[in-house]
Amino acid sequence: MNLTTVSYLYLAAAIVSEVIGTSALKASNEFTRLVPTLIMIAAFLSAFYFLTLTLRTIPVGVAYAIWSGVGIVLISLVARVLFGQKLDAPAIIGMALIVAGVLVINLFSRATPH
């Protein structure tokens, strides 16, 4: 595997960690439940660690766009499954536009990290 491929794996790990952290944040009930609070802390630390590794080869703007777009979609799916939260049509359309933007960045951008 080349360094760019590894960086995208790090980015995926960062995104998954952030989704776990955000889910645990909700489950912590405003930090009143110890285990979800500890999971949230560990997950967010992990997310930012993996993001720093990502930034070795992926430009920060591109990495953050991917992080944001994929994270929004994943956390919405997790919120639906774990917390029963539903999205309306405008929210779904907005997320589709975000995903389209991430695809445009990945398919057409020639941005470099330096």
PDB file of N, CA and C in Angstrom:
ATOM      1  N   MET A   1       0.845  -1.189   0.000  1.00  0.00           N
ATOM      2  CA  MET A   1       0.000   0.000   0.000  1.00  0.00           C
ATOM      3  C   MET A   1       0.882   1.242   0.000  1.00  0.00           C
ATOM      4  N   ASN A   2       0.465   2.235  -0.769  1.00  0.00           N
ATOM      5  CA  ASN A   2       1.230   3.473  -0.769  1.00  0.00           C
ATOM      6  C   ASN A   2       0.748   4.394   0.344  1.00  0.00           C
ATOM      7  N   LEU A   3       1.491   5.473   0.570  1.00  0.00           N
ATOM      8  CA  LEU A   3       1.214   6.376   1.682  1.00  0.00           C
ATOM      9  C   LEU A   3      -0.152   7.042   1.569  1.00  0.00           C
ATOM     10  N   THR A   4      -0.580   7.376   0.347  1.00  0.00           N
ATOM     11  CA  THR A   4      -1.887   8.005   0.177  1.00  0.00           C
ATOM     12  C   THR A   4      -3.007   7.039   0.554  1.00  0.00           C
ATOM     13  N   THR A   5      -2.890   5.774   0.153  1.00  0.00           N
ATOM     14  CA  THR A   5      -3.892   4.772   0.518  1.00  0.00           C
ATOM     15  C   THR A   5      -3.967   4.618   2.031  1.00  0.00           C
ATOM     16  N   VAL A   6      -2.807   4.566   2.674  1.00  0.00           N
ATOM     17  CA  VAL A   6      -2.764   4.457   4.130  1.00  0.00           C
ATOM     18  C   VAL A   6      -3.406   5.691   4.761  1.00  0.00           C
ATOM     19  N   SER A   7      -3.173   6.863   4.188  1.00  0.00           N
ATOM     20  CA  SER A   7      -3.774   8.087   4.719  1.00  0.00           C
ATOM     21  C   SER A   7      -5.296   8.045   4.641  1.00  0.00           C
ATOM     22  N   TYR A   8      -5.835   7.486   3.571  1.00  0.00           N
ATOM     23  CA  TYR A   8      -7.289   7.357   3.475  1.00  0.00           C
ATOM     24  C   TYR A   8      -7.827   6.334   4.477  1.00  0.00           C
ATOM     25  N   LEU A   9      -7.046   5.308   4.780  1.00  0.00           N
ATOM     26  CA  LEU A   9      -7.445   4.367   5.829  1.00  0.00           C
ATOM     27  C   LEU A   9      -7.436   5.069   7.193  1.00  0.00           C
ATOM     28  N   TYR A  10      -6.417   5.897   7.426  1.00  0.00           N
ATOM     29  CA  TYR A  10      -6.380   6.695   8.659  1.00  0.00           C
ATOM     30  C   TYR A  10      -7.589   7.627   8.728  1.00  0.00           C
ATOM     31  N   LEU A  11      -7.941   8.224   7.599  1.00  0.00           N
ATOM     32  CA  LEU A  11      -9.095   9.119   7.576  1.00  0.00           C
ATOM     33  C   LEU A  11     -10.374   8.339   7.886  1.00  0.00           C
ATOM     34  N   ALA A  12     -10.505   7.154   7.340  1.00  0.00           N
ATOM     35  CA  ALA A  12     -11.673   6.324   7.642  1.00  0.00           C
ATOM     36  C   ALA A  12     -11.726   5.998   9.135  1.00  0.00           C
ATOM     37  N   ALA A  13     -10.576   5.683   9.714  1.00  0.00           N
ATOM     38  CA  ALA A  13     -10.527   5.406  11.155  1.00  0.00           C
ATOM     39  C   ALA A  13     -10.902   6.647  11.958  1.00  0.00           C
ATOM     40  N   ALA A  14     -10.463   7.808  11.507  1.00  0.00           N
ATOM     41  CA  ALA A  14     -10.808   9.061  12.183  1.00  0.00           C
ATOM     42  C   ALA A  14     -12.309   9.307  12.131  1.00  0.00           C
ATOM     43  N   ILE A  15     -12.901   9.072  10.986  1.00  0.00           N
ATOM     44  CA  ILE A  15     -14.340   9.297  10.816  1.00  0.00           C
ATOM     45  C   ILE A  15     -15.142   8.332  11.685  1.00  0.00           C
ATOM     46  N   VAL A  16     -14.784   7.070  11.660  1.00  0.00           N
ATOM     47  CA  VAL A  16     -15.497   6.076  12.473  1.00  0.00           C
ATOM     48  C   VAL A  16     -15.336   6.411  13.956  1.00  0.00           C
ATOM     49  N   SER A  17     -14.131   6.799  14.360  1.00  0.00           N
ATOM     50  CA  SER A  17     -13.909   7.180  15.757  1.00  0.00           C
ATOM     51  C   SER A  17     -14.759   8.377  16.145  1.00  0.00           C
ATOM     52  N   GLU A  18     -14.861   9.344  15.259  1.00  0.00           N
ATOM     53  CA  GLU A  18     -15.664  10.534  15.542  1.00  0.00           C
ATOM     54  C   GLU A  18     -17.147  10.190  15.648  1.00  0.00           C
ATOM     55  N   VAL A  19     -17.617   9.293  14.809  1.00  0.00           N
ATOM     56  CA  VAL A  19     -19.018   8.865  14.865  1.00  0.00           C
ATOM     57  C   VAL A  19     -19.284   8.117  16.175  1.00  0.00           C
ATOM     58  N   ILE A  20     -18.357   7.283  16.580  1.00  0.00           N
ATOM     59  CA  ILE A  20     -18.487   6.593  17.867  1.00  0.00           C
ATOM     60  C   ILE A  20     -18.507   7.623  19.000  1.00  0.00           C
ATOM     61  N   GLY A  21     -17.600   8.594  18.933  1.00  0.00           N
ATOM     62  CA  GLY A  21     -17.548   9.630  19.966  1.00  0.00           C
ATOM     63  C   GLY A  21     -18.817  10.453  20.038  1.00  0.00           C
ATOM     64  N   THR A  22     -19.358  10.815  18.902  1.00  0.00           N
ATOM     65  CA  THR A  22     -20.590  11.604  18.877  1.00  0.00           C
ATOM     66  C   THR A  22     -21.769  10.785  19.392  1.00  0.00           C
ATOM     67  N   SER A  23     -21.817   9.517  19.031  1.00  0.00           N
ATOM     68  CA  SER A  23     -22.877   8.633  19.534  1.00  0.00           C
ATOM     69  C   SER A  23     -22.767   8.476  21.051  1.00  0.00           C
ATOM     70  N   ALA A  24     -21.548   8.319  21.534  1.00  0.00           N
ATOM     71  CA  ALA A  24     -21.336   8.194  22.979  1.00  0.00           C
ATOM     72  C   ALA A  24     -21.671   9.504  23.691  1.00  0.00           C
ATOM     73  N   LEU A  25     -21.406  10.625  23.025  1.00  0.00           N
ATOM     74  CA  LEU A  25     -21.750  11.927  23.602  1.00  0.00           C
ATOM     75  C   LEU A  25     -23.253  12.006  23.856  1.00  0.00           C
ATOM     76  N   LYS A  26     -24.031  11.579  22.883  1.00  0.00           N
ATOM     77  CA  LYS A  26     -25.485  11.549  23.043  1.00  0.00           C
ATOM     78  C   LYS A  26     -25.867  10.595  24.171  1.00  0.00           C
ATOM     79  N   ALA A  27     -25.250   9.410  24.199  1.00  0.00           N
ATOM     80  CA  ALA A  27     -25.573   8.402  25.207  1.00  0.00           C
ATOM     81  C   ALA A  27     -25.101   8.800  26.606  1.00  0.00           C
ATOM     82  N   SER A  28     -24.153   9.728  26.694  1.00  0.00           N
ATOM     83  CA  SER A  28     -23.631  10.133  28.003  1.00  0.00           C
ATOM     84  C   SER A  28     -24.645  10.915  28.831  1.00  0.00           C
ATOM     85  N   ASN A  29     -25.715  11.355  28.167  1.00  0.00           N
ATOM     86  CA  ASN A  29     -26.765  12.112  28.845  1.00  0.00           C
ATOM     87  C   ASN A  29     -26.173  13.304  29.605  1.00  0.00           C
ATOM     88  N   GLU A  30     -25.505  14.160  28.842  1.00  0.00           N
ATOM     89  CA  GLU A  30     -24.869  15.374  29.391  1.00  0.00           C
ATOM     90  C   GLU A  30     -23.808  15.033  30.431  1.00  0.00           C
ATOM     91  N   PHE A  31     -23.011  14.027  30.146  1.00  0.00           N
ATOM     92  CA  PHE A  31     -21.893  13.578  30.984  1.00  0.00           C
ATOM     93  C   PHE A  31     -22.344  13.015  32.332  1.00  0.00           C
ATOM     94  N   THR A  32     -23.568  12.555  32.438  1.00  0.00           N
ATOM     95  CA  THR A  32     -24.047  11.986  33.696  1.00  0.00           C
ATOM     96  C   THR A  32     -23.877  10.474  33.742  1.00  0.00           C
ATOM     97  N   ARG A  33     -23.494   9.871  32.625  1.00  0.00           N
ATOM     98  CA  ARG A  33     -23.261   8.423  32.570  1.00  0.00           C
ATOM     99  C   ARG A  33     -21.784   8.199  32.276  1.00  0.00           C
ATOM    100  N   LEU A  34     -21.088   7.515  33.197  1.00  0.00           N
ATOM    101  CA  LEU A  34     -19.634   7.394  33.144  1.00  0.00           C
ATOM    102  C   LEU A  34     -19.121   6.647  31.917  1.00  0.00           C
ATOM    103  N   VAL A  35     -19.651   5.465  31.637  1.00  0.00           N
ATOM    104  CA  VAL A  35     -19.102   4.647  30.550  1.00  0.00           C
ATOM    105  C   VAL A  35     -19.229   5.341  29.192  1.00  0.00           C
ATOM    106  N   PRO A  36     -20.396   5.857  28.816  1.00  0.00           N
ATOM    107  CA  PRO A  36     -20.453   6.577  27.536  1.00  0.00           C
ATOM    108  C   PRO A  36     -19.536   7.810  27.510  1.00  0.00           C
ATOM    109  N   THR A  37     -19.371   8.474  28.644  1.00  0.00           N
ATOM    110  CA  THR A  37     -18.483   9.637  28.700  1.00  0.00           C
ATOM    111  C   THR A  37     -17.041   9.218  28.439  1.00  0.00           C
ATOM    112  N   LEU A  38     -16.615   8.116  29.046  1.00  0.00           N
ATOM    113  CA  LEU A  38     -15.242   7.626  28.819  1.00  0.00           C
ATOM    114  C   LEU A  38     -15.046   7.159  27.384  1.00  0.00           C
ATOM    115  N   ILE A  39     -16.060   6.503  26.824  1.00  0.00           N
ATOM    116  CA  ILE A  39     -15.991   6.089  25.413  1.00  0.00           C
ATOM    117  C   ILE A  39     -15.872   7.326  24.521  1.00  0.00           C
ATOM    118  N   MET A  40     -16.650   8.349  24.825  1.00  0.00           N
ATOM    119  CA  MET A  40     -16.610   9.583  24.034  1.00  0.00           C
ATOM    120  C   MET A  40     -15.214  10.200  24.055  1.00  0.00           C
ATOM    121  N   ILE A  41     -14.606  10.297  25.228  1.00  0.00           N
ATOM    122  CA  ILE A  41     -13.268  10.882  25.348  1.00  0.00           C
ATOM    123  C   ILE A  41     -12.258  10.080  24.535  1.00  0.00           C
ATOM    124  N   ALA A  42     -12.269   8.764  24.702  1.00  0.00           N
ATOM    125  CA  ALA A  42     -11.324   7.912  23.974  1.00  0.00           C
ATOM    126  C   ALA A  42     -11.540   7.998  22.469  1.00  0.00           C
ATOM    127  N   ALA A  43     -12.792   8.008  22.047  1.00  0.00           N
ATOM    128  CA  ALA A  43     -13.094   8.045  20.614  1.00  0.00           C
ATOM    129  C   ALA A  43     -12.660   9.369  19.989  1.00  0.00           C
ATOM    130  N   PHE A  44     -12.919  10.489  20.667  1.00  0.00           N
ATOM    131  CA  PHE A  44     -12.509  11.772  20.099  1.00  0.00           C
ATOM    132  C   PHE A  44     -10.989  11.912  20.071  1.00  0.00           C
ATOM    133  N   LEU A  45     -10.298  11.433  21.096  1.00  0.00           N
ATOM    134  CA  LEU A  45      -8.832  11.449  21.065  1.00  0.00           C
ATOM    135  C   LEU A  45      -8.313  10.606  19.903  1.00  0.00           C
ATOM    136  N   SER A  46      -8.902   9.445  19.715  1.00  0.00           N
ATOM    137  CA  SER A  46      -8.531   8.575  18.606  1.00  0.00           C
ATOM    138  C   SER A  46      -8.802   9.247  17.266  1.00  0.00           C
ATOM    139  N   ALA A  47      -9.950   9.886  17.158  1.00  0.00           N
ATOM    140  CA  ALA A  47     -10.314  10.551  15.896  1.00  0.00           C
ATOM    141  C   ALA A  47      -9.290  11.611  15.525  1.00  0.00           C
ATOM    142  N   PHE A  48      -8.923  12.436  16.487  1.00  0.00           N
ATOM    143  CA  PHE A  48      -7.968  13.499  16.177  1.00  0.00           C
ATOM    144  C   PHE A  48      -6.570  12.948  15.930  1.00  0.00           C
ATOM    145  N   TYR A  49      -6.191  11.880  16.602  1.00  0.00           N
ATOM    146  CA  TYR A  49      -4.900  11.250  16.334  1.00  0.00           C
ATOM    147  C   TYR A  49      -4.849  10.751  14.891  1.00  0.00           C
ATOM    148  N   PHE A  50      -5.884  10.005  14.483  1.00  0.00           N
ATOM    149  CA  PHE A  50      -5.909   9.497  13.115  1.00  0.00           C
ATOM    150  C   PHE A  50      -5.987  10.630  12.087  1.00  0.00           C
ATOM    151  N   LEU A  51      -6.672  11.700  12.426  1.00  0.00           N
ATOM    152  CA  LEU A  51      -6.717  12.842  11.507  1.00  0.00           C
ATOM    153  C   LEU A  51      -5.326  13.446  11.332  1.00  0.00           C
ATOM    154  N   THR A  52      -4.540  13.530  12.394  1.00  0.00           N
ATOM    155  CA  THR A  52      -3.181  14.070  12.245  1.00  0.00           C
ATOM    156  C   THR A  52      -2.353  13.199  11.308  1.00  0.00           C
ATOM    157  N   LEU A  53      -2.533  11.885  11.375  1.00  0.00           N
ATOM    158  CA  LEU A  53      -1.804  10.993  10.465  1.00  0.00           C
ATOM    159  C   LEU A  53      -2.266  11.185   9.023  1.00  0.00           C
ATOM    160  N   THR A  54      -3.550  11.430   8.863  1.00  0.00           N
ATOM    161  CA  THR A  54      -4.121  11.670   7.537  1.00  0.00           C
ATOM    162  C   THR A  54      -3.490  12.875   6.862  1.00  0.00           C
ATOM    163  N   LEU A  55      -3.232  13.908   7.658  1.00  0.00           N
ATOM    164  CA  LEU A  55      -2.774  15.183   7.101  1.00  0.00           C
ATOM    165  C   LEU A  55      -1.335  15.138   6.588  1.00  0.00           C
ATOM    166  N   ARG A  56      -0.674  14.002   6.724  1.00  0.00           N
ATOM    167  CA  ARG A  56       0.661  13.848   6.131  1.00  0.00           C
ATOM    168  C   ARG A  56       0.604  13.975   4.610  1.00  0.00           C
ATOM    169  N   THR A  57      -0.454  13.436   4.016  1.00  0.00           N
ATOM    170  CA  THR A  57      -0.514  13.418   2.551  1.00  0.00           C
ATOM    171  C   THR A  57      -1.790  14.002   1.967  1.00  0.00           C
ATOM    172  N   ILE A  58      -2.819  14.157   2.773  1.00  0.00           N
ATOM    173  CA  ILE A  58      -4.075  14.703   2.256  1.00  0.00           C
ATOM    174  C   ILE A  58      -4.207  16.139   2.752  1.00  0.00           C
ATOM    175  N   PRO A  59      -4.474  17.092   1.864  1.00  0.00           N
ATOM    176  CA  PRO A  59      -4.614  18.489   2.293  1.00  0.00           C
ATOM    177  C   PRO A  59      -5.712  18.636   3.349  1.00  0.00           C
ATOM    178  N   VAL A  60      -5.482  19.531   4.296  1.00  0.00           N
ATOM    179  CA  VAL A  60      -6.402  19.672   5.420  1.00  0.00           C
ATOM    180  C   VAL A  60      -7.830  19.999   4.967  1.00  0.00           C
ATOM    181  N   GLY A  61      -7.991  20.844   3.968  1.00  0.00           N
ATOM    182  CA  GLY A  61      -9.327  21.190   3.480  1.00  0.00           C
ATOM    183  C   GLY A  61     -10.048  20.003   2.878  1.00  0.00           C
ATOM    184  N   VAL A  62      -9.325  19.207   2.119  1.00  0.00           N
ATOM    185  CA  VAL A  62      -9.909  18.011   1.508  1.00  0.00           C
ATOM    186  C   VAL A  62     -10.238  16.984   2.589  1.00  0.00           C
ATOM    187  N   ALA A  63      -9.304  16.764   3.507  1.00  0.00           N
ATOM    188  CA  ALA A  63      -9.538  15.806   4.590  1.00  0.00           C
ATOM    189  C   ALA A  63     -10.753  16.219   5.423  1.00  0.00           C
ATOM    190  N   TYR A  64     -10.857  17.494   5.724  1.00  0.00           N
ATOM    191  CA  TYR A  64     -11.969  17.949   6.552  1.00  0.00           C
ATOM    192  C   TYR A  64     -13.295  17.875   5.798  1.00  0.00           C
ATOM    193  N   ALA A  65     -13.273  18.127   4.507  1.00  0.00           N
ATOM    194  CA  ALA A  65     -14.498  17.999   3.711  1.00  0.00           C
ATOM    195  C   ALA A  65     -14.982  16.552   3.712  1.00  0.00           C
ATOM    196  N   ILE A  66     -14.070  15.620   3.542  1.00  0.00           N
ATOM    197  CA  ILE A  66     -14.435  14.208   3.561  1.00  0.00           C
ATOM    198  C   ILE A  66     -14.920  13.813   4.953  1.00  0.00           C
ATOM    199  N   TRP A  67     -14.166  14.217   5.961  1.00  0.00           N
ATOM    200  CA  TRP A  67     -14.524  13.937   7.364  1.00  0.00           C
ATOM    201  C   TRP A  67     -15.947  14.434   7.645  1.00  0.00           C
ATOM    202  N   SER A  68     -16.211  15.666   7.266  1.00  0.00           N
ATOM    203  CA  SER A  68     -17.519  16.268   7.541  1.00  0.00           C
ATOM    204  C   SER A  68     -18.642  15.561   6.787  1.00  0.00           C
ATOM    205  N   GLY A  69     -18.442  15.385   5.488  1.00  0.00           N
ATOM    206  CA  GLY A  69     -19.492  14.795   4.662  1.00  0.00           C
ATOM    207  C   GLY A  69     -19.822  13.372   5.049  1.00  0.00           C
ATOM    208  N   VAL A  70     -18.809  12.548   5.150  1.00  0.00           N
ATOM    209  CA  VAL A  70     -19.039  11.147   5.503  1.00  0.00           C
ATOM    210  C   VAL A  70     -19.539  11.048   6.940  1.00  0.00           C
ATOM    211  N   GLY A  71     -18.956  11.867   7.819  1.00  0.00           N
ATOM    212  CA  GLY A  71     -19.375  11.857   9.217  1.00  0.00           C
ATOM    213  C   GLY A  71     -20.837  12.217   9.398  1.00  0.00           C
ATOM    214  N   ILE A  72     -21.304  13.224   8.666  1.00  0.00           N
ATOM    215  CA  ILE A  72     -22.711  13.637   8.753  1.00  0.00           C
ATOM    216  C   ILE A  72     -23.637  12.495   8.353  1.00  0.00           C
ATOM    217  N   VAL A  73     -23.318  11.841   7.264  1.00  0.00           N
ATOM    218  CA  VAL A  73     -24.161  10.744   6.792  1.00  0.00           C
ATOM    219  C   VAL A  73     -24.129   9.577   7.785  1.00  0.00           C
ATOM    220  N   LEU A  74     -22.926   9.196   8.237  1.00  0.00           N
ATOM    221  CA  LEU A  74     -22.827   8.070   9.164  1.00  0.00           C
ATOM    222  C   LEU A  74     -23.520   8.345  10.495  1.00  0.00           C
ATOM    223  N   ILE A  75     -23.314   9.547  11.057  1.00  0.00           N
ATOM    224  CA  ILE A  75     -23.930   9.829  12.349  1.00  0.00           C
ATOM    225  C   ILE A  75     -25.454   9.902  12.206  1.00  0.00           C
ATOM    226  N   SER A  76     -25.935  10.331  11.064  1.00  0.00           N
ATOM    227  CA  SER A  76     -27.378  10.339  10.840  1.00  0.00           C
ATOM    228  C   SER A  76     -27.941   8.926  10.799  1.00  0.00           C
ATOM    229  N   LEU A  77     -27.209   8.015  10.168  1.00  0.00           N
ATOM    230  CA  LEU A  77     -27.634   6.614  10.140  1.00  0.00           C
ATOM    231  C   LEU A  77     -27.591   5.995  11.531  1.00  0.00           C
ATOM    232  N   VAL A  78     -26.525   6.263  12.268  1.00  0.00           N
ATOM    233  CA  VAL A  78     -26.396   5.740  13.629  1.00  0.00           C
ATOM    234  C   VAL A  78     -27.500   6.309  14.515  1.00  0.00           C
ATOM    235  N   ALA A  79     -27.773   7.603  14.386  1.00  0.00           N
ATOM    236  CA  ALA A  79     -28.823   8.239  15.189  1.00  0.00           C
ATOM    237  C   ALA A  79     -30.186   7.615  14.886  1.00  0.00           C
ATOM    238  N   ARG A  80     -30.402   7.255  13.663  1.00  0.00           N
ATOM    239  CA  ARG A  80     -31.669   6.606  13.282  1.00  0.00           C
ATOM    240  C   ARG A  80     -31.780   5.246  13.943  1.00  0.00           C
ATOM    241  N   VAL A  81     -30.703   4.468  13.861  1.00  0.00           N
ATOM    242  CA  VAL A  81     -30.715   3.102  14.384  1.00  0.00           C
ATOM    243  C   VAL A  81     -30.712   3.082  15.920  1.00  0.00           C
ATOM    244  N   LEU A  82     -29.809   3.841  16.532  1.00  0.00           N
ATOM    245  CA  LEU A  82     -29.653   3.778  17.986  1.00  0.00           C
ATOM    246  C   LEU A  82     -30.652   4.633  18.762  1.00  0.00           C
ATOM    247  N   PHE A  83     -30.996   5.794  18.199  1.00  0.00           N
ATOM    248  CA  PHE A  83     -31.802   6.747  18.955  1.00  0.00           C
ATOM    249  C   PHE A  83     -33.173   7.018  18.341  1.00  0.00           C
ATOM    250  N   GLY A  84     -33.478   6.354  17.224  1.00  0.00           N
ATOM    251  CA  GLY A  84     -34.776   6.509  16.587  1.00  0.00           C
ATOM    252  C   GLY A  84     -35.024   7.877  15.974  1.00  0.00           C
ATOM    253  N   GLN A  85     -33.964   8.616  15.684  1.00  0.00           N
ATOM    254  CA  GLN A  85     -34.118   9.952  15.113  1.00  0.00           C
ATOM    255  C   GLN A  85     -34.348   9.845  13.608  1.00  0.00           C
ATOM    256  N   LYS A  86     -35.341  10.585  13.132  1.00  0.00           N
ATOM    257  CA  LYS A  86     -35.696  10.550  11.712  1.00  0.00           C
ATOM    258  C   LYS A  86     -35.335  11.874  11.047  1.00  0.00           C
ATOM    259  N   LEU A  87     -35.033  11.786   9.765  1.00  0.00           N
ATOM    260  CA  LEU A  87     -34.724  12.972   8.965  1.00  0.00           C
ATOM    261  C   LEU A  87     -35.884  13.266   8.028  1.00  0.00           C
ATOM    262  N   ASP A  88     -36.116  14.547   7.772  1.00  0.00           N
ATOM    263  CA  ASP A  88     -37.139  14.912   6.798  1.00  0.00           C
ATOM    264  C   ASP A  88     -36.479  15.068   5.426  1.00  0.00           C
ATOM    265  N   ALA A  89     -37.289  15.305   4.420  1.00  0.00           N
ATOM    266  CA  ALA A  89     -36.795  15.389   3.039  1.00  0.00           C
ATOM    267  C   ALA A  89     -35.736  16.478   2.854  1.00  0.00           C
ATOM    268  N   PRO A  90     -35.919  17.703   3.395  1.00  0.00           N
ATOM    269  CA  PRO A  90     -34.865  18.710   3.215  1.00  0.00           C
ATOM    270  C   PRO A  90     -33.521  18.279   3.815  1.00  0.00           C
ATOM    271  N   ALA A  91     -33.551  17.591   4.957  1.00  0.00           N
ATOM    272  CA  ALA A  91     -32.304  17.124   5.561  1.00  0.00           C
ATOM    273  C   ALA A  91     -31.623  16.088   4.667  1.00  0.00           C
ATOM    274  N   ILE A  92     -32.406  15.193   4.107  1.00  0.00           N
ATOM    275  CA  ILE A  92     -31.848  14.159   3.230  1.00  0.00           C
ATOM    276  C   ILE A  92     -31.292  14.786   1.954  1.00  0.00           C
ATOM    277  N   ILE A  93     -31.999  15.742   1.389  1.00  0.00           N
ATOM    278  CA  ILE A  93     -31.517  16.427   0.187  1.00  0.00           C
ATOM    279  C   ILE A  93     -30.217  17.166   0.495  1.00  0.00           C
ATOM    280  N   GLY A  94     -30.173  17.846   1.631  1.00  0.00           N
ATOM    281  CA  GLY A  94     -28.960  18.557   2.022  1.00  0.00           C
ATOM    282  C   GLY A  94     -27.774  17.628   2.171  1.00  0.00           C
ATOM    283  N   MET A  95     -27.995  16.482   2.778  1.00  0.00           N
ATOM    284  CA  MET A  95     -26.912  15.511   2.928  1.00  0.00           C
ATOM    285  C   MET A  95     -26.472  14.954   1.581  1.00  0.00           C
ATOM    286  N   ALA A  96     -27.409  14.751   0.680  1.00  0.00           N
ATOM    287  CA  ALA A  96     -27.051  14.282  -0.663  1.00  0.00           C
ATOM    288  C   ALA A  96     -26.164  15.312  -1.360  1.00  0.00           C
ATOM    289  N   LEU A  97     -26.459  16.587  -1.161  1.00  0.00           N
ATOM    290  CA  LEU A  97     -25.619  17.634  -1.746  1.00  0.00           C
ATOM    291  C   LEU A  97     -24.225  17.638  -1.132  1.00  0.00           C
ATOM    292  N   ILE A  98     -24.144  17.398   0.166  1.00  0.00           N
ATOM    293  CA  ILE A  98     -22.839  17.316   0.821  1.00  0.00           C
ATOM    294  C   ILE A  98     -22.037  16.149   0.258  1.00  0.00           C
ATOM    295  N   VAL A  99     -22.667  15.002   0.123  1.00  0.00           N
ATOM    296  CA  VAL A  99     -21.999  13.829  -0.449  1.00  0.00           C
ATOM    297  C   VAL A  99     -21.557  14.121  -1.879  1.00  0.00           C
ATOM    298  N   ALA A 100     -22.393  14.799  -2.646  1.00  0.00           N
ATOM    299  CA  ALA A 100     -22.011  15.176  -4.020  1.00  0.00           C
ATOM    300  C   ALA A 100     -20.774  16.070  -4.000  1.00  0.00           C
ATOM    301  N   GLY A 101     -20.722  17.002  -3.069  1.00  0.00           N
ATOM    302  CA  GLY A 101     -19.557  17.873  -2.953  1.00  0.00           C
ATOM    303  C   GLY A 101     -18.292  17.102  -2.612  1.00  0.00           C
ATOM    304  N   VAL A 102     -18.391  16.146  -1.702  1.00  0.00           N
ATOM    305  CA  VAL A 102     -17.243  15.315  -1.353  1.00  0.00           C
ATOM    306  C   VAL A 102     -16.782  14.509  -2.563  1.00  0.00           C
ATOM    307  N   LEU A 103     -17.736  13.989  -3.330  1.00  0.00           N
ATOM    308  CA  LEU A 103     -17.372  13.249  -4.543  1.00  0.00           C
ATOM    309  C   LEU A 103     -16.661  14.138  -5.554  1.00  0.00           C
ATOM    310  N   VAL A 104     -17.144  15.357  -5.744  1.00  0.00           N
ATOM    311  CA  VAL A 104     -16.493  16.291  -6.672  1.00  0.00           C
ATOM    312  C   VAL A 104     -15.054  16.562  -6.224  1.00  0.00           C
ATOM    313  N   ILE A 105     -14.869  16.795  -4.931  1.00  0.00           N
ATOM    314  CA  ILE A 105     -13.519  17.042  -4.409  1.00  0.00           C
ATOM    315  C   ILE A 105     -12.623  15.857  -4.695  1.00  0.00           C
ATOM    316  N   ASN A 106     -13.102  14.649  -4.395  1.00  0.00           N
ATOM    317  CA  ASN A 106     -12.264  13.464  -4.561  1.00  0.00           C
ATOM    318  C   ASN A 106     -12.007  13.093  -6.009  1.00  0.00           C
ATOM    319  N   LEU A 107     -12.976  13.328  -6.855  1.00  0.00           N
ATOM    320  CA  LEU A 107     -12.821  12.926  -8.248  1.00  0.00           C
ATOM    321  C   LEU A 107     -12.090  13.954  -9.106  1.00  0.00           C
ATOM    322  N   PHE A 108     -12.198  15.236  -8.754  1.00  0.00           N
ATOM    323  CA  PHE A 108     -11.688  16.262  -9.658  1.00  0.00           C
ATOM    324  C   PHE A 108     -10.627  17.185  -9.070  1.00  0.00           C
ATOM    325  N   SER A 109     -10.486  17.237  -7.758  1.00  0.00           N
ATOM    326  CA  SER A 109      -9.521  18.164  -7.159  1.00  0.00           C
ATOM    327  C   SER A 109      -8.093  17.639  -7.319  1.00  0.00           C
ATOM    328  N   ARG A 110      -7.195  18.536  -7.580  1.00  0.00           N
ATOM    329  CA  ARG A 110      -5.774  18.221  -7.670  1.00  0.00           C
ATOM    330  C   ARG A 110      -5.014  18.878  -6.529  1.00  0.00           C
ATOM    331  N   ALA A 111      -5.702  19.192  -5.428  1.00  0.00           N
ATOM    332  CA  ALA A 111      -5.082  19.850  -4.288  1.00  0.00           C
ATOM    333  C   ALA A 111      -3.976  18.958  -3.717  1.00  0.00           C
ATOM    334  N   THR A 112      -2.945  19.583  -3.235  1.00  0.00           N
ATOM    335  CA  THR A 112      -1.823  18.853  -2.630  1.00  0.00           C
ATOM    336  C   THR A 112      -1.620  19.347  -1.200  1.00  0.00           C
ATOM    337  N   PRO A 113      -0.976  18.532  -0.361  1.00  0.00           N
ATOM    338  CA  PRO A 113      -0.848  18.907   1.038  1.00  0.00           C
ATOM    339  C   PRO A 113       0.125  20.048   1.316  1.00  0.00           C
ATOM    340  N   HIS A 114       0.992  20.357   0.402  1.00  0.00           N
ATOM    341  CA  HIS A 114       1.998  21.416   0.670  1.00  0.00           C
ATOM    342  C   HIS A 114       1.834  22.595  -0.253  1.00  0.00           C
TER     343      HIS A 114
END
